[in-house]
Short mmCIF file of C-alpha atoms in Angstrom, two decimals:
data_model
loop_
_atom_site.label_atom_id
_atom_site.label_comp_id
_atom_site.label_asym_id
_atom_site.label_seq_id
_atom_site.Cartn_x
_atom_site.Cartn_y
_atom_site.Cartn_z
CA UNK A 256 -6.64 0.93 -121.65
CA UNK A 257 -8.41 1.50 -118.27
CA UNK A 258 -11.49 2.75 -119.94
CA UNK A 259 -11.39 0.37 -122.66
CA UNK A 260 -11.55 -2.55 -119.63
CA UNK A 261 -14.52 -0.89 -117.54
CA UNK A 262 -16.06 -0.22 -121.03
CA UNK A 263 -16.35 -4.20 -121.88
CA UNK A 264 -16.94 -4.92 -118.01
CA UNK A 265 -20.50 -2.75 -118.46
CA UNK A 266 -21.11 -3.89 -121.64
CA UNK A 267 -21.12 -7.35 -120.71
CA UNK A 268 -23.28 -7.16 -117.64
CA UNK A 269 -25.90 -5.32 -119.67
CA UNK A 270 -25.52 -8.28 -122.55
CA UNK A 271 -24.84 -5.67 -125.40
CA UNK A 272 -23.26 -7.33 -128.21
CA UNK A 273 -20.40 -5.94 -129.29
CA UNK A 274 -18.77 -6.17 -132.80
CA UNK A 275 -15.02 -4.61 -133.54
CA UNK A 276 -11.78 -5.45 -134.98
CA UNK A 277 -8.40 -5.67 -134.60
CA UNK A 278 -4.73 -6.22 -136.18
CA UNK A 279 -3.79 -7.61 -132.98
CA UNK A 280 -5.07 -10.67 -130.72
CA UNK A 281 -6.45 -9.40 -126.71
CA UNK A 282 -3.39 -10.48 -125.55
CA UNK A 283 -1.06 -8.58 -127.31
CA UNK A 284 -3.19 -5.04 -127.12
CA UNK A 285 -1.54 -1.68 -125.64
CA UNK A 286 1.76 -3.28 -126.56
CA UNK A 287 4.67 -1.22 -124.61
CA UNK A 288 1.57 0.98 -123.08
CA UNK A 289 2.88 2.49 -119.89
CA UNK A 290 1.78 0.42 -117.20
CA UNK A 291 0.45 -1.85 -119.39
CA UNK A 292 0.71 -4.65 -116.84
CA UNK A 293 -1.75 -3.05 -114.93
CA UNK A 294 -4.39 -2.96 -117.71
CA UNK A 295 -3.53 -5.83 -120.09
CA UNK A 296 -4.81 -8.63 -117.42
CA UNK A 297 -8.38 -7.19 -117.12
CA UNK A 298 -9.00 -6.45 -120.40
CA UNK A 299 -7.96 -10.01 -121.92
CA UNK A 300 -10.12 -11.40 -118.90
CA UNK A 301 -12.66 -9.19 -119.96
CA UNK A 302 -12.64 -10.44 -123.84
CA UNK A 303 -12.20 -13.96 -122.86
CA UNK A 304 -14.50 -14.22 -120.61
CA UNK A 305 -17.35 -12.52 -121.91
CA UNK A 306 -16.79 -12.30 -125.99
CA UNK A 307 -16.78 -14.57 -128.70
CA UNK A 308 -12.52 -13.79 -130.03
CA UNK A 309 -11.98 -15.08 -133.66
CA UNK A 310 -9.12 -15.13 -135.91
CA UNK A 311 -10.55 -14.52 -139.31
CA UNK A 312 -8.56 -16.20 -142.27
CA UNK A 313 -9.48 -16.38 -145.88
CA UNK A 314 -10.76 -13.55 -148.29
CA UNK A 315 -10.14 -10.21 -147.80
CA UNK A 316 -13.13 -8.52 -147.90
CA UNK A 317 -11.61 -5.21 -147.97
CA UNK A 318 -10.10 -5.75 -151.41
CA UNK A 319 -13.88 -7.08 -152.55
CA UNK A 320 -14.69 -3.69 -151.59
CA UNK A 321 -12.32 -1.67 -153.39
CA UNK A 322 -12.55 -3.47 -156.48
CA UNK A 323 -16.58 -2.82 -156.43
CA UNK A 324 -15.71 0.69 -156.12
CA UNK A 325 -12.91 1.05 -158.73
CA UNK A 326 -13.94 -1.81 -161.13
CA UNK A 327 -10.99 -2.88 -163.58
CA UNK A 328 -7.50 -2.51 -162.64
CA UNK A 329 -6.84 -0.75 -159.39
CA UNK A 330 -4.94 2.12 -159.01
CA UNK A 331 -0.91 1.51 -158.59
CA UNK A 332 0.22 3.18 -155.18
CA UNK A 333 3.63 1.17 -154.46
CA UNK A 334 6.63 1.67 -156.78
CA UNK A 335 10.39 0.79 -156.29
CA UNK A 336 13.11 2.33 -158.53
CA UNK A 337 12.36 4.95 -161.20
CA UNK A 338 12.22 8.64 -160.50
CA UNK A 339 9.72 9.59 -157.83
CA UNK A 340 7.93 12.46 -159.78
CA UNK A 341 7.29 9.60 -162.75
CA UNK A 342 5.80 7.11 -159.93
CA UNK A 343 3.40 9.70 -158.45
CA UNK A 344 2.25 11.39 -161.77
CA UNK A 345 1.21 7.97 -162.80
CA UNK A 346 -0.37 7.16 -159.47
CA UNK A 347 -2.45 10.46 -159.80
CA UNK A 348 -2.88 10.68 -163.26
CA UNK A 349 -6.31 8.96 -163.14
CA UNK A 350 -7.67 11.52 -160.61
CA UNK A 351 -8.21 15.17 -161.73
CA UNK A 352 -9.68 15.80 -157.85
CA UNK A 353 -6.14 15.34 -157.06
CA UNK A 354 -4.51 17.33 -159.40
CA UNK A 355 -3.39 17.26 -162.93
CA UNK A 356 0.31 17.79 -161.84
CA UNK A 357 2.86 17.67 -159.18
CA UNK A 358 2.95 21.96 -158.64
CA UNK A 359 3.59 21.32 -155.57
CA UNK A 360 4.57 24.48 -152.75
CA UNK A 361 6.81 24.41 -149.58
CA UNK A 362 4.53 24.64 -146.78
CA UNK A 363 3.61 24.21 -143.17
CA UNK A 364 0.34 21.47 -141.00
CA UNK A 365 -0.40 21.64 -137.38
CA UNK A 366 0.76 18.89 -135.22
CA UNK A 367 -0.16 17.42 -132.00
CA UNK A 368 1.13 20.18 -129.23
CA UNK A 369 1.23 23.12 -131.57
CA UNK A 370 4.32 22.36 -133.42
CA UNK A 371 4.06 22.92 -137.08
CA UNK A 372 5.82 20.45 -139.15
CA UNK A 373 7.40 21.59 -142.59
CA UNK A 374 5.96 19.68 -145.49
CA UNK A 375 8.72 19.92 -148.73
CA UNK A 376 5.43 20.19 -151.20
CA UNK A 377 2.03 20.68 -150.74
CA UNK A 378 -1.29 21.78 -152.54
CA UNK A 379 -5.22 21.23 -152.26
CA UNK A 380 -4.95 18.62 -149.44
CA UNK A 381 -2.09 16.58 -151.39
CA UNK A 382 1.30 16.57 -149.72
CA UNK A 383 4.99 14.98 -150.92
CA UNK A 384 7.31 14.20 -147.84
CA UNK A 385 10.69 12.22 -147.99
CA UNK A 386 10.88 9.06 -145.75
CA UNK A 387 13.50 11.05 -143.46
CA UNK A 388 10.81 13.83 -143.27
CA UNK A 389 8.25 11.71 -140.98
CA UNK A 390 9.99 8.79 -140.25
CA UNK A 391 13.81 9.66 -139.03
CA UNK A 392 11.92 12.58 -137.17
CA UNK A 393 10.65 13.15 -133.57
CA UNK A 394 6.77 12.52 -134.37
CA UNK A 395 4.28 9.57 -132.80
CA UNK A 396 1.69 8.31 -133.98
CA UNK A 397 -0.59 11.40 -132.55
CA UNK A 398 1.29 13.80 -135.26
CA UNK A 399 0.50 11.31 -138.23
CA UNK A 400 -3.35 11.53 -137.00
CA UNK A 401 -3.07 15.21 -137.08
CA UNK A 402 -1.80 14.78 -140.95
CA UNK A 403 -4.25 12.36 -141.59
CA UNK A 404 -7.18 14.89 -140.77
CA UNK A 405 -5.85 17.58 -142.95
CA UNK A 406 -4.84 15.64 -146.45
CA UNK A 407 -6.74 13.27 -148.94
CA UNK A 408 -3.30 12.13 -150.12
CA UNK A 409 0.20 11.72 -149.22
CA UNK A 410 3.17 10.65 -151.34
CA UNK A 411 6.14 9.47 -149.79
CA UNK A 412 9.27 8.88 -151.39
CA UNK A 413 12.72 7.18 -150.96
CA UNK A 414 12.08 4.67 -148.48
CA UNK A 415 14.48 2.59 -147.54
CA UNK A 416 15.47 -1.24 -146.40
CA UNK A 417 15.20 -1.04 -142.95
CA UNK A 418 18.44 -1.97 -141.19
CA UNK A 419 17.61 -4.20 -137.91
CA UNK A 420 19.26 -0.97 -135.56
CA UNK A 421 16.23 1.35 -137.44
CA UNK A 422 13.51 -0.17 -135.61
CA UNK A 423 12.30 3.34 -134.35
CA UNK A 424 12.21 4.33 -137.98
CA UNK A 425 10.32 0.90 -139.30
CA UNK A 426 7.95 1.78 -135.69
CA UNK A 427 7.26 5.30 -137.38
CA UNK A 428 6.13 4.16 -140.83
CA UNK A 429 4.07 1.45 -139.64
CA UNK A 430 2.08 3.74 -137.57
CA UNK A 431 2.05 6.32 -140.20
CA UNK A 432 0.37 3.67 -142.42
CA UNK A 433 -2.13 2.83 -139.42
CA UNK A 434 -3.07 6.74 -139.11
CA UNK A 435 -3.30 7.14 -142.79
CA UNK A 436 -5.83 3.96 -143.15
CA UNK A 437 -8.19 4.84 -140.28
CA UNK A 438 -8.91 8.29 -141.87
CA UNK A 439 -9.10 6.84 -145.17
CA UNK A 440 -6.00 8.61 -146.65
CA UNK A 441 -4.19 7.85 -149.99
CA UNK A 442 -0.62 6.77 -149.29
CA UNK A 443 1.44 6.77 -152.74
CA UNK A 444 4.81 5.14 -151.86
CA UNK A 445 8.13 5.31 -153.98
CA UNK A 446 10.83 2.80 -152.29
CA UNK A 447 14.09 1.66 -153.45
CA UNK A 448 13.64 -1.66 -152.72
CA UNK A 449 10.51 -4.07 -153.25
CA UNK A 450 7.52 -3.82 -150.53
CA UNK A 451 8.22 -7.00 -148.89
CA UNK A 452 12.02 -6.15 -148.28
CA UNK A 453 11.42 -2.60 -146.48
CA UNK A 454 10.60 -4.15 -143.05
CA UNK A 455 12.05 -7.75 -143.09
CA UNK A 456 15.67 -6.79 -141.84
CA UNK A 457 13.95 -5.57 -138.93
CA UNK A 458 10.40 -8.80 -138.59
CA UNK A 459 12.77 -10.55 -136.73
CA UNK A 460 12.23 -8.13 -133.88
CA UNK A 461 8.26 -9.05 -134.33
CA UNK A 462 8.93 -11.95 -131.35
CA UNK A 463 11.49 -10.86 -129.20
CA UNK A 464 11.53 -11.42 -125.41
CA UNK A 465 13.39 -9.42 -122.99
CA UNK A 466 15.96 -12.19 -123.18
CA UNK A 467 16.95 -11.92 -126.67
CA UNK A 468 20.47 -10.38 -127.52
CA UNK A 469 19.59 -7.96 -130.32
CA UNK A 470 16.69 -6.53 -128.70
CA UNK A 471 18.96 -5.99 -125.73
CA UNK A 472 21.36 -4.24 -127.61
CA UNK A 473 19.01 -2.36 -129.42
CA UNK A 474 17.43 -1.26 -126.80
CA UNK A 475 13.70 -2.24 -127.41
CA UNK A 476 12.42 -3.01 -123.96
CA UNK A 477 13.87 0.03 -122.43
CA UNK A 478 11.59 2.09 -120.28
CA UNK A 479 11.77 4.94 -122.55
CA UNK A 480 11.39 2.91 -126.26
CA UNK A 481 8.74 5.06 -127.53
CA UNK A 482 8.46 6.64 -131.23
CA UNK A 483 6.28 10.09 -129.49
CA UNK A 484 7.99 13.13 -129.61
CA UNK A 485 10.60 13.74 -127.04
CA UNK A 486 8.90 15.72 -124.05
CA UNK A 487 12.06 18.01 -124.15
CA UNK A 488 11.77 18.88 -127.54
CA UNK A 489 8.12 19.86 -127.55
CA UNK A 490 8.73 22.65 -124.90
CA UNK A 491 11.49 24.15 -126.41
CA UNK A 492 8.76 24.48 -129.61
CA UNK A 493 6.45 24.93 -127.90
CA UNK A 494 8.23 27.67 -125.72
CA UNK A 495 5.51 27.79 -123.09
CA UNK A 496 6.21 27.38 -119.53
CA UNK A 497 2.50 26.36 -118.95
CA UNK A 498 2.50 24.06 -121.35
CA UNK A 499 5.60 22.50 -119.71
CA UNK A 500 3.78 22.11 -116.60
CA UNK A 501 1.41 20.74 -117.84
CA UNK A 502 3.21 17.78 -119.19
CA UNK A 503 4.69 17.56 -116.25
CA UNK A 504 1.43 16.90 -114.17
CA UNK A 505 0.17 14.68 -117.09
CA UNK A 506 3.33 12.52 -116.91
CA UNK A 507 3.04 12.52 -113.06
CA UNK A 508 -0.72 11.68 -113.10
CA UNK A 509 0.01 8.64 -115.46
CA UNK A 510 2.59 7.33 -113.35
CA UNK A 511 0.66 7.42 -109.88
#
């Protein structure tokens, strides 16, 4: 976040233009960042100020673009109900690059911190995990990126309606989606319950102050809400006392 603001305060005084994106308005970048209070003020000021910020509306150009590239009827990646081996065979049945079948082997992928993570299936870049597998675990959004860089397509299966107390879980699998988009992955998903339902027990969360009761209870605004891997937990796989000091005078650096 710091070097994002100095970044825009240079390249406005030199009068570059700048074009980017984002899911998110200035204001509501580097949500729950640590010390984001810090940060957050200069770099709205910083778009504001110096940028042209506009909320585009209308088409979505980035189904334009998919349809040019698949013309006729898209591939189906979402199902809900069924057996998930019938869902992904017809997901991938169009796409011999991905495999004719679902042979899929018990393996292992690197992770952020060199922890391995156990995949239930995986073959040529194409990998089948259970919702429980990535989301009800210890990983951030760091781990998905390091998935991301090592498979063309992932199929996950079984997920669920979100209850309002699994907001860690719906935090997971939204930023598993994120990772999985930036690198351009395929993300084949089998859920028991229509798209729009997964997340909506837990939208109501989407606007919640530090005054409302549920996100109290819940815990939301807590210091230590985060969906990264507990620091604890990546020692003891890690199993490295240098690498545990070194966390420890990351985390100290970041909170000077």
């Amino acid at each position: 976040a710091a070097i994002l603001a100095e970044l825009l305060r240079l390249l406005s005084e030199r009068r570059v233009a700048l074009v980017c994106t984002s899911n998110r308005p200035p204001e509501d970048l580097y949500k729950d960042g640590l010390h984001r209070e810090q940060h957050l003020p200069a770099i709205v000021t910083r778009f504001r100020a110096n940028f042209l910020v506009l909320e585009l509306q209308g088409e979505d150009h980035r189904q334009g673009l998919l349809e040019a590239e698949l013309p006729g009827v898209a591939p189906r990646v979402f199902f809900h109900g069924g057996c998930p081996d019938d869902a992904f065979r017809e997901a991938l049945s169009d796409d011999a690059s991905r495999g004719e079948t679902l042979n899929l082997v018990p393996g292992e992928l690197g992770i952020a911190w060199g922890r391995l993570l156990h995949v239930p299936g995986i073959q040529d870049g194409l990998a089948r995990f259970h919702f429980d597998d990535l989301c009800r675990q210890p990983l951030g959004a760091e781990d998905f990126l390091h998935l991301a860089a090592k498979l063309h397509t992932v199929c996950l299966h079984d997920i669920p309606r979100l209850a309002l107390e699994e907001h860690n879980e719906a935090r997971r699998f939204t930023n598993l989606v994120d990772a999985l988009y930036e690198r351009s992955v395929c993300l084949v998903c089998h859920s028991a319950v229509p798209l729009e339902e997964i997340l909506a027990s837990v939208e109501v969360l989407h606007e919640a102050t530090s005054d409302d009761h549920d996100a109290d209870r819940l815990g939301v605004f807590e210091a230590m809400y985060d969906d990264s891997p507990n620091f604890q937990i990546q020692i003891k796989e890690l199993g490295s006392r240098e690498k545990f000091k070194e966390l420890q005078e990351r985390r100290m650096a970041e909170e000077q």
